[in-house]
Amino acid sequence: MLLAALSVGLMVLDHQTRYGQHLRASLVVLVYPLQYAVTVPGDLGRWMADEFTTRSRLERDNETLRTQNRLLRAQLQKYAELEAENIRLRELLQSARKMGERVLVAELLSVDLDPYRRMVKINKGSRHGVYLGQPLVDADGIMGQVVRVHPLDSVAMLITDPDHTLPVQVNRNGLRAIAVGTGTGLKIPYQPNNADIRPGDLLVTSGLGGVFPAGYPAAVVESVETNPALQFATITARPAARLDRGREVLLVWPAGTAPAAARAEVHR
Amino acid sequence: MSALGHRGGIVIALSLALALMLHMVPLPGWAAAARPEWLLLVVVYWCLALPERVGVGVAWFAGLLLDVVQSSLLGQHALAMALVAYLAIKLHQRIRVFPLPQQAATVLLLAGLYALADLWVRGMTGHAPSVWRALLPALTTAALWPVAFVTLRFLRRYYRVA
């Protein structure tokens, strides 16, 4: 009975306040060795695959990467000029948009978490300056945000988690919306039936809410169903990031938040 | 854990650690929903075999570690695990003499109760999965009980855990 009361107390503490973080951070030390033991076979397999690839395959990979690099660099030239122009124009408009976000590459750990949530564990923690609510992106778009920070690793909630909402805007016309996770994809609630939003529209983060930096691709609208009997349109979207593939992710420090400041945030 | 003071406490601790690791091993999506409750199997076994050493407290702590491992709400699995351990200890003299299939049926009930307690907490704090989906692990857990029982009994006898 005492333990039951204790559990309920703990759950309330963890759900309503942030104090649970400290307890969790100390308990997590106990399970680190187990977690590493679990990830070792997978890491070993990847290491073997890396070590024993054939020469021809390496050459082929090298060739593709070289081509891709050339293409990207060509695009980057254009981008650099565009960025300069953009900054110039914004200065003219006196608008305060900060450029230059700091990023850190993190790797997904191959451990399973709660089967009913969309969460991933990454191998960077408060030692590396990760803070609560930090955005996580991959090469194609926004993945999610950090919800638990431990000393050596942290847990991020993906944008498809049913508890996650993401402020977005339609890239084509700037229409603001929110994208709510459904477990498998995203839905855009509270858009009137005549909203200017079409399948194929790119949704980018709007930066409202202050968690995610503005302008990252978030999702692509998949279907828009309007039913005159309903007050709002039923809109579904597919995340732009490849949430279920790839192991490398990027942690973003939005412009203006230095990692040192971020560290203070975690310990508060 | 006070249990470490007696003979073979390390075996109990290692079996619990192994169960926790089995909870972390990545499974494909369709199998993840039916992942057996390994920790529940191990806790129930030790509660039946050595109720004077592995009790509600150990079960609660094991459940708490499972919460940390799964990054769920702290205390969510701990509560369910303590409940199951309490019942297992209350009924251990009966369950011990059951033949294996009947023991498995009892484990099915315990695991179902565990799943329901878990579902209850989920329902209160956010989004609950459907009841049938939540009860799926109870079936796989019960199906694995004979294997777990024989393995753990072998370990207990081999290392003379008492």
XYZ file of C-alpha atoms in Angstrom:
430
model
C 0.000 0.000 0.000
C 2.842 2.298 0.928
C 4.590 1.477 -2.334
C 1.400 2.033 -4.304
C 1.044 5.469 -2.748
C 4.707 6.123 -3.476
C 4.229 5.141 -7.140
C 1.230 7.397 -7.505
C 3.151 10.222 -5.878
C 6.076 9.658 -8.225
C 3.826 9.603 -11.270
C 2.227 12.874 -10.277
C 5.648 14.362 -9.609
C 6.976 13.198 -12.947
C 3.911 14.213 -14.903
C 3.277 17.622 -13.417
C 6.708 18.902 -12.481
C 10.275 18.663 -13.625
C 11.688 17.150 -10.422
C 11.291 13.651 -11.831
C 14.180 14.469 -14.162
C 16.738 14.366 -11.347
C 15.558 11.048 -9.969
C 15.477 9.622 -13.478
C 18.964 10.905 -14.199
C 20.341 9.120 -11.140
C 18.489 5.878 -11.824
C 19.540 5.886 -15.437
C 23.150 5.422 -14.332
C 22.163 1.958 -13.119
C 20.883 0.906 -16.524
C 23.657 2.395 -18.681
C 25.725 -0.800 -18.691
C 22.679 -2.831 -19.726
C 21.878 -0.381 -22.488
C 25.390 -0.560 -23.874
C 25.316 -4.320 -23.719
C 22.161 -4.243 -25.833
C 23.581 -1.889 -28.455
C 26.870 -3.776 -28.828
C 25.682 -6.551 -31.212
C 24.147 -4.047 -33.612
C 27.210 -1.809 -33.494
C 29.440 -4.820 -34.060
C 27.381 -5.840 -37.082
C 27.656 -2.367 -38.576
C 31.371 -2.244 -37.843
C 31.851 -5.583 -39.620
C 29.807 -4.379 -42.565
C 31.995 -1.282 -42.727
C 35.246 -3.206 -42.423
C 34.492 -5.911 -44.939
C 32.955 -3.996 -47.820
C 34.469 -4.767 -51.164
C 36.733 -2.419 -53.032
C 34.317 -2.066 -55.961
C 31.524 -1.109 -53.631
C 33.683 1.482 -51.928
C 34.633 2.895 -55.305
C 31.012 3.066 -56.302
C 30.048 4.772 -53.053
C 32.922 7.168 -53.456
C 31.806 8.034 -56.970
C 28.194 8.694 -55.895
C 29.305 10.799 -52.979
C 31.662 12.780 -55.216
C 28.881 13.510 -57.697
C 26.503 14.418 -54.912
C 29.111 16.674 -53.337
C 29.684 18.476 -56.643
C 25.968 19.018 -57.058
C 25.519 20.242 -53.519
C 28.458 22.597 -53.791
C 27.061 24.046 -56.969
C 23.762 24.608 -55.200
C 25.558 26.042 -52.203
C 27.186 28.743 -54.331
C 23.765 29.906 -55.311
C 22.607 29.588 -51.714
C 25.452 31.707 -50.357
C 24.541 34.462 -52.729
C 20.867 34.120 -51.883
C 21.624 34.244 -48.182
C 23.659 37.420 -48.604
C 20.879 38.939 -50.631
C 18.326 37.837 -48.072
C 20.268 39.403 -45.212
C 20.665 42.614 -47.218
C 16.962 42.772 -47.945
C 16.051 42.010 -44.368
C 18.358 44.729 -43.172
C 16.517 47.028 -45.479
C 13.279 45.889 -43.915
C 14.782 46.239 -40.416
C 13.588 42.754 -39.574
C 15.445 40.834 -36.935
C 15.943 37.364 -38.246
C 18.970 35.619 -36.873
C 20.947 33.302 -39.061
C 23.563 30.738 -38.183
C 22.344 27.926 -36.002
C 24.805 25.628 -34.303
C 24.313 21.910 -34.856
C 25.743 18.740 -33.376
C 25.582 15.305 -34.949
C 24.097 12.656 -32.689
C 23.437 9.008 -33.298
C 20.277 7.050 -32.545
C 20.820 4.248 -30.040
C 19.296 0.949 -31.084
C 17.225 0.391 -27.982
C 13.455 0.110 -27.892
C 11.450 2.408 -25.654
C 7.788 2.450 -24.718
C 5.943 0.657 -27.575
C 3.001 3.073 -27.517
C 5.016 6.244 -27.905
C 7.092 7.593 -30.763
C 10.341 8.288 -29.011
C 13.982 7.672 -29.796
C 17.112 7.626 -27.687
C 20.184 9.519 -28.871
C 23.774 9.258 -27.713
C 24.234 12.876 -26.616
C 23.206 14.184 -23.211
C 23.598 17.131 -20.858
C 27.396 16.641 -20.941
C 27.230 17.682 -24.581
C 24.985 20.661 -23.857
C 21.695 19.064 -24.865
C 18.746 20.787 -23.207
C 15.048 20.073 -22.700
C 12.943 21.005 -25.709
C 15.899 21.063 -28.078
C 14.899 20.524 -31.707
C 16.117 17.453 -33.532
C 16.390 17.424 -37.325
C 17.694 15.098 -39.989
C 18.801 15.787 -43.546
C 15.196 16.137 -44.745
C 13.374 17.991 -41.996
C 12.282 18.316 -38.396
C 12.259 15.061 -36.443
C 11.186 16.033 -32.959
C 12.321 17.555 -29.701
C 14.254 16.407 -26.672
C 11.955 15.491 -23.777
C 14.323 13.861 -21.297
C 17.956 14.736 -20.763
C 20.304 12.323 -19.007
C 24.018 12.939 -18.472
C 25.203 10.796 -21.404
C 22.137 10.302 -23.558
C 18.711 11.779 -24.015
C 15.258 10.851 -25.246
C 13.510 12.738 -28.008
C 9.816 12.708 -28.859
C 9.178 12.467 -32.597
C 6.701 14.809 -34.257
C 4.399 11.843 -34.942
C 3.894 11.117 -31.220
C 0.241 11.659 -30.279
C 1.371 14.089 -27.564
C 3.371 16.250 -29.938
C 2.183 19.411 -31.653
C 4.291 21.454 -34.020
C 3.582 25.006 -35.157
C 3.931 25.093 -38.956
C 3.071 27.251 -41.902
C 2.340 26.434 -45.511
C 5.451 27.267 -47.488
C 3.449 28.391 -50.529
C 1.352 31.091 -48.879
C 2.419 31.411 -45.242
C -0.840 30.042 -43.832
C -0.200 29.182 -40.186
C -1.340 25.883 -38.724
C -0.387 23.320 -36.137
C 0.604 19.751 -36.934
C -0.458 17.166 -34.349
C 1.048 13.695 -34.290
C -1.236 10.724 -34.815
C 1.208 7.913 -34.041
C 1.818 7.136 -37.713
C 1.652 10.540 -39.391
C 0.450 14.049 -38.767
C -2.898 15.785 -38.888
C -3.642 19.464 -39.270
C -6.679 20.286 -37.143
C -8.758 23.470 -36.955
C -8.447 24.526 -40.593
C -11.709 25.823 -42.056
C -13.117 24.032 -45.085
C -12.069 26.864 -47.361
C -8.455 27.098 -46.138
C -5.952 27.436 -48.958
C -4.108 24.178 -48.400
C -3.669 21.442 -50.984
C -2.170 17.973 -51.158
C 1.543 18.261 -51.916
C 1.988 21.531 -50.035
C 5.202 21.729 -48.040
C 4.742 22.653 -44.397
C 7.704 24.389 -42.774
C 8.174 25.248 -39.117
C 6.820 28.691 -38.342
C 9.026 29.339 -35.325
C 6.021 30.311 -33.231
C 6.091 28.743 -29.821
C 9.794 29.354 -29.543
C 10.925 25.729 -29.514
C 11.673 25.070 -33.163
C 13.670 27.416 -35.369
C 11.650 28.801 -38.269
C 11.943 27.590 -41.822
C 12.787 23.901 -41.481
C 10.702 21.555 -43.639
C 8.325 19.644 -41.371
C 5.818 17.729 -43.479
C 4.110 17.360 -46.825
C 0.324 17.543 -46.991
C -1.024 14.177 -48.033
C -4.767 14.582 -48.260
C -7.354 17.291 -47.696
C -10.938 16.182 -47.199
C -13.678 18.733 -46.863
C -17.020 17.654 -45.538
C -19.612 20.440 -45.420
C -21.203 18.744 -42.409
C -18.037 19.222 -40.381
C -16.738 22.475 -39.083
C -13.144 21.861 -40.082
C -11.361 20.121 -42.930
C -9.696 16.759 -42.293
C -6.082 17.195 -43.325
C -3.322 14.624 -43.022
C 0.373 15.129 -43.644
C 3.464 12.976 -43.909
C 6.628 14.010 -42.028
C 9.388 15.313 -44.294
C 12.093 13.783 -42.111
C 12.745 10.094 -42.494
C 11.744 9.192 -38.962
C 12.113 5.450 -39.299
C 15.381 5.330 -41.191
C 18.886 6.570 -40.797
C 20.937 6.688 -37.641
C 22.474 10.132 -37.750
C 20.427 13.070 -36.508
C 21.301 16.704 -35.900
C 20.705 18.557 -32.654
C 20.078 22.226 -33.342
C 20.847 25.159 -31.118
C 18.615 27.870 -32.541
C 20.466 31.106 -33.147
C 20.998 33.041 -29.937
C 21.075 30.089 -27.547
C 24.678 29.220 -26.833
C 25.302 25.694 -25.544
C 26.636 27.143 -22.281
C 23.330 28.887 -21.667
C 21.595 25.682 -22.591
C 23.530 23.785 -19.956
C 22.401 26.188 -17.251
C 18.837 25.617 -18.396
C 19.062 21.883 -17.790
C 20.364 22.140 -14.256
C 17.899 24.713 -13.139
C 18.702 -4.382 -2.486
C 18.830 -6.213 0.833
C 18.438 -9.500 -0.998
C 22.087 -9.346 -2.016
C 23.129 -10.303 1.519
C 21.984 -13.900 1.194
C 23.258 -16.731 -0.898
C 23.055 -16.275 -4.665
C 21.613 -12.784 -4.604
C 23.806 -12.036 -7.573
C 21.893 -14.631 -9.632
C 18.621 -12.899 -8.851
C 20.080 -9.500 -9.723
C 21.581 -10.801 -12.978
C 18.343 -12.469 -14.049
C 16.501 -9.190 -13.457
C 19.191 -7.315 -15.410
C 18.897 -9.767 -18.316
C 15.122 -9.297 -18.326
C 15.601 -5.521 -18.473
C 17.975 -5.955 -21.420
C 15.398 -8.071 -23.237
C 13.016 -5.138 -22.881
C 15.503 -2.914 -24.708
C 16.373 -5.198 -27.643
C 14.952 -3.582 -30.785
C 12.096 -5.525 -32.360
C 10.298 -4.880 -35.642
C 7.117 -2.829 -35.296
C 4.611 -5.667 -35.427
C 6.470 -7.646 -32.775
C 7.129 -4.717 -30.462
C 3.448 -4.511 -29.511
C 3.509 -8.166 -28.450
C 6.825 -8.031 -26.605
C 6.547 -10.365 -23.618
C 6.883 -8.815 -20.181
C 10.220 -10.441 -19.427
C 10.707 -8.585 -16.187
C 7.277 -9.702 -14.987
C 8.172 -13.343 -15.680
C 11.392 -13.095 -13.682
C 9.838 -11.162 -10.810
C 6.911 -13.576 -10.536
C 9.247 -16.570 -10.594
C 11.387 -15.275 -7.746
C 8.307 -14.212 -5.800
C 6.993 -17.765 -6.045
C 10.298 -19.479 -5.377
C 11.737 -17.221 -2.669
C 8.944 -15.019 -1.353
C 10.949 -14.274 1.791
C 13.721 -12.677 -0.285
C 12.126 -11.182 -3.367
C 9.093 -9.243 -2.305
C 6.974 -6.309 -3.253
C 9.859 -3.904 -2.627
C 12.245 -5.585 -5.064
C 9.438 -5.842 -7.617
C 8.665 -2.167 -7.198
C 12.292 -1.179 -7.711
C 12.577 -3.438 -10.765
C 9.466 -1.798 -12.170
C 10.972 1.613 -11.519
C 14.075 0.645 -13.487
C 11.800 -0.528 -16.307
C 10.221 2.933 -16.278
C 13.643 4.474 -16.671
C 14.562 2.034 -19.436
C 11.358 2.649 -21.389
C 11.311 6.343 -20.601
C 7.728 6.036 -19.430
C 6.232 7.878 -16.487
C 8.253 7.137 -13.333
C 6.227 4.748 -11.202
C 3.949 3.524 -13.969
C 5.408 0.041 -14.274
C 6.547 0.121 -10.639
C 2.951 0.303 -9.441
C 1.790 -2.513 -11.711
C 4.791 -4.675 -10.809
C 4.279 -4.183 -7.071
C 0.614 -5.148 -7.469
C 1.499 -8.337 -9.330
C 4.230 -9.235 -6.828
C 1.814 -8.712 -3.952
C -0.702 -11.130 -5.497
C 1.991 -13.644 -6.427
C 3.297 -13.712 -2.875
C -0.184 -13.864 -1.414
C -0.960 -16.919 -3.542
C 2.516 -18.462 -3.790
C 1.689 -21.594 -1.795
C -1.147 -22.406 -4.149
C 0.562 -21.486 -7.389
C 3.694 -23.474 -6.525
C 1.837 -26.793 -6.577
C -0.007 -26.100 -9.822
C 1.082 -28.048 -12.910
C 2.881 -25.882 -15.491
C -0.127 -25.190 -17.796
C -2.194 -24.072 -14.834
C 0.669 -21.890 -13.650
C 0.796 -20.358 -17.112
C -2.927 -19.606 -16.868
C -2.323 -17.880 -13.535
C 0.510 -15.880 -15.084
C -1.887 -14.923 -17.872
C -4.204 -13.439 -15.252
C -1.349 -11.657 -13.472
C 0.055 -10.275 -16.722
C -3.419 -9.184 -17.775
C -3.836 -7.350 -14.507
C -0.408 -5.787 -15.009
C -1.408 -4.640 -18.488
C -4.670 -3.187 -17.182
C -2.923 -1.268 -14.401
C -0.506 0.074 -17.016
C -3.387 0.956 -19.337
C -5.159 2.753 -16.523
C -2.177 5.014 -15.892
C -1.808 5.658 -19.632
C -5.478 6.527 -19.913
C -5.183 9.043 -17.091
C -2.085 10.757 -18.417
C -2.582 10.770 -22.166
C -3.411 8.438 -24.950
C -4.292 4.867 -24.188
C -3.939 2.131 -26.801
C -6.927 -0.151 -27.358
C -7.555 -2.680 -24.599
C -7.013 -5.704 -26.853
C -3.725 -4.370 -28.069
C -2.638 -3.713 -24.508
C -3.537 -7.271 -23.496
C -1.489 -8.848 -26.300
C 1.749 -8.960 -24.248
C -0.128 -10.859 -21.521
C -0.681 -13.739 -23.967
C 2.954 -13.934 -25.068
C 4.076 -13.634 -21.450
C 1.895 -16.554 -20.403
C 3.076 -18.581 -23.398
C 6.687 -18.071 -22.321
C 6.069 -18.925 -18.671
C 6.970 -22.647 -18.965
C 10.299 -21.793 -20.630
C 11.096 -19.080 -18.099
C 10.066 -21.303 -15.211
C 12.263 -24.233 -16.255
C 15.249 -21.994 -17.037
C 15.045 -20.052 -13.808
C 14.478 -23.200 -11.765
C 17.584 -24.700 -13.326
C 19.539 -21.553 -12.451
C 18.194 -21.535 -8.928
C 19.156 -25.170 -8.344
C 22.495 -24.945 -10.123
C 23.642 -21.930 -8.121
C 21.738 -23.084 -5.004
C 20.022 -19.771 -4.530
C 18.173 -19.902 -1.254
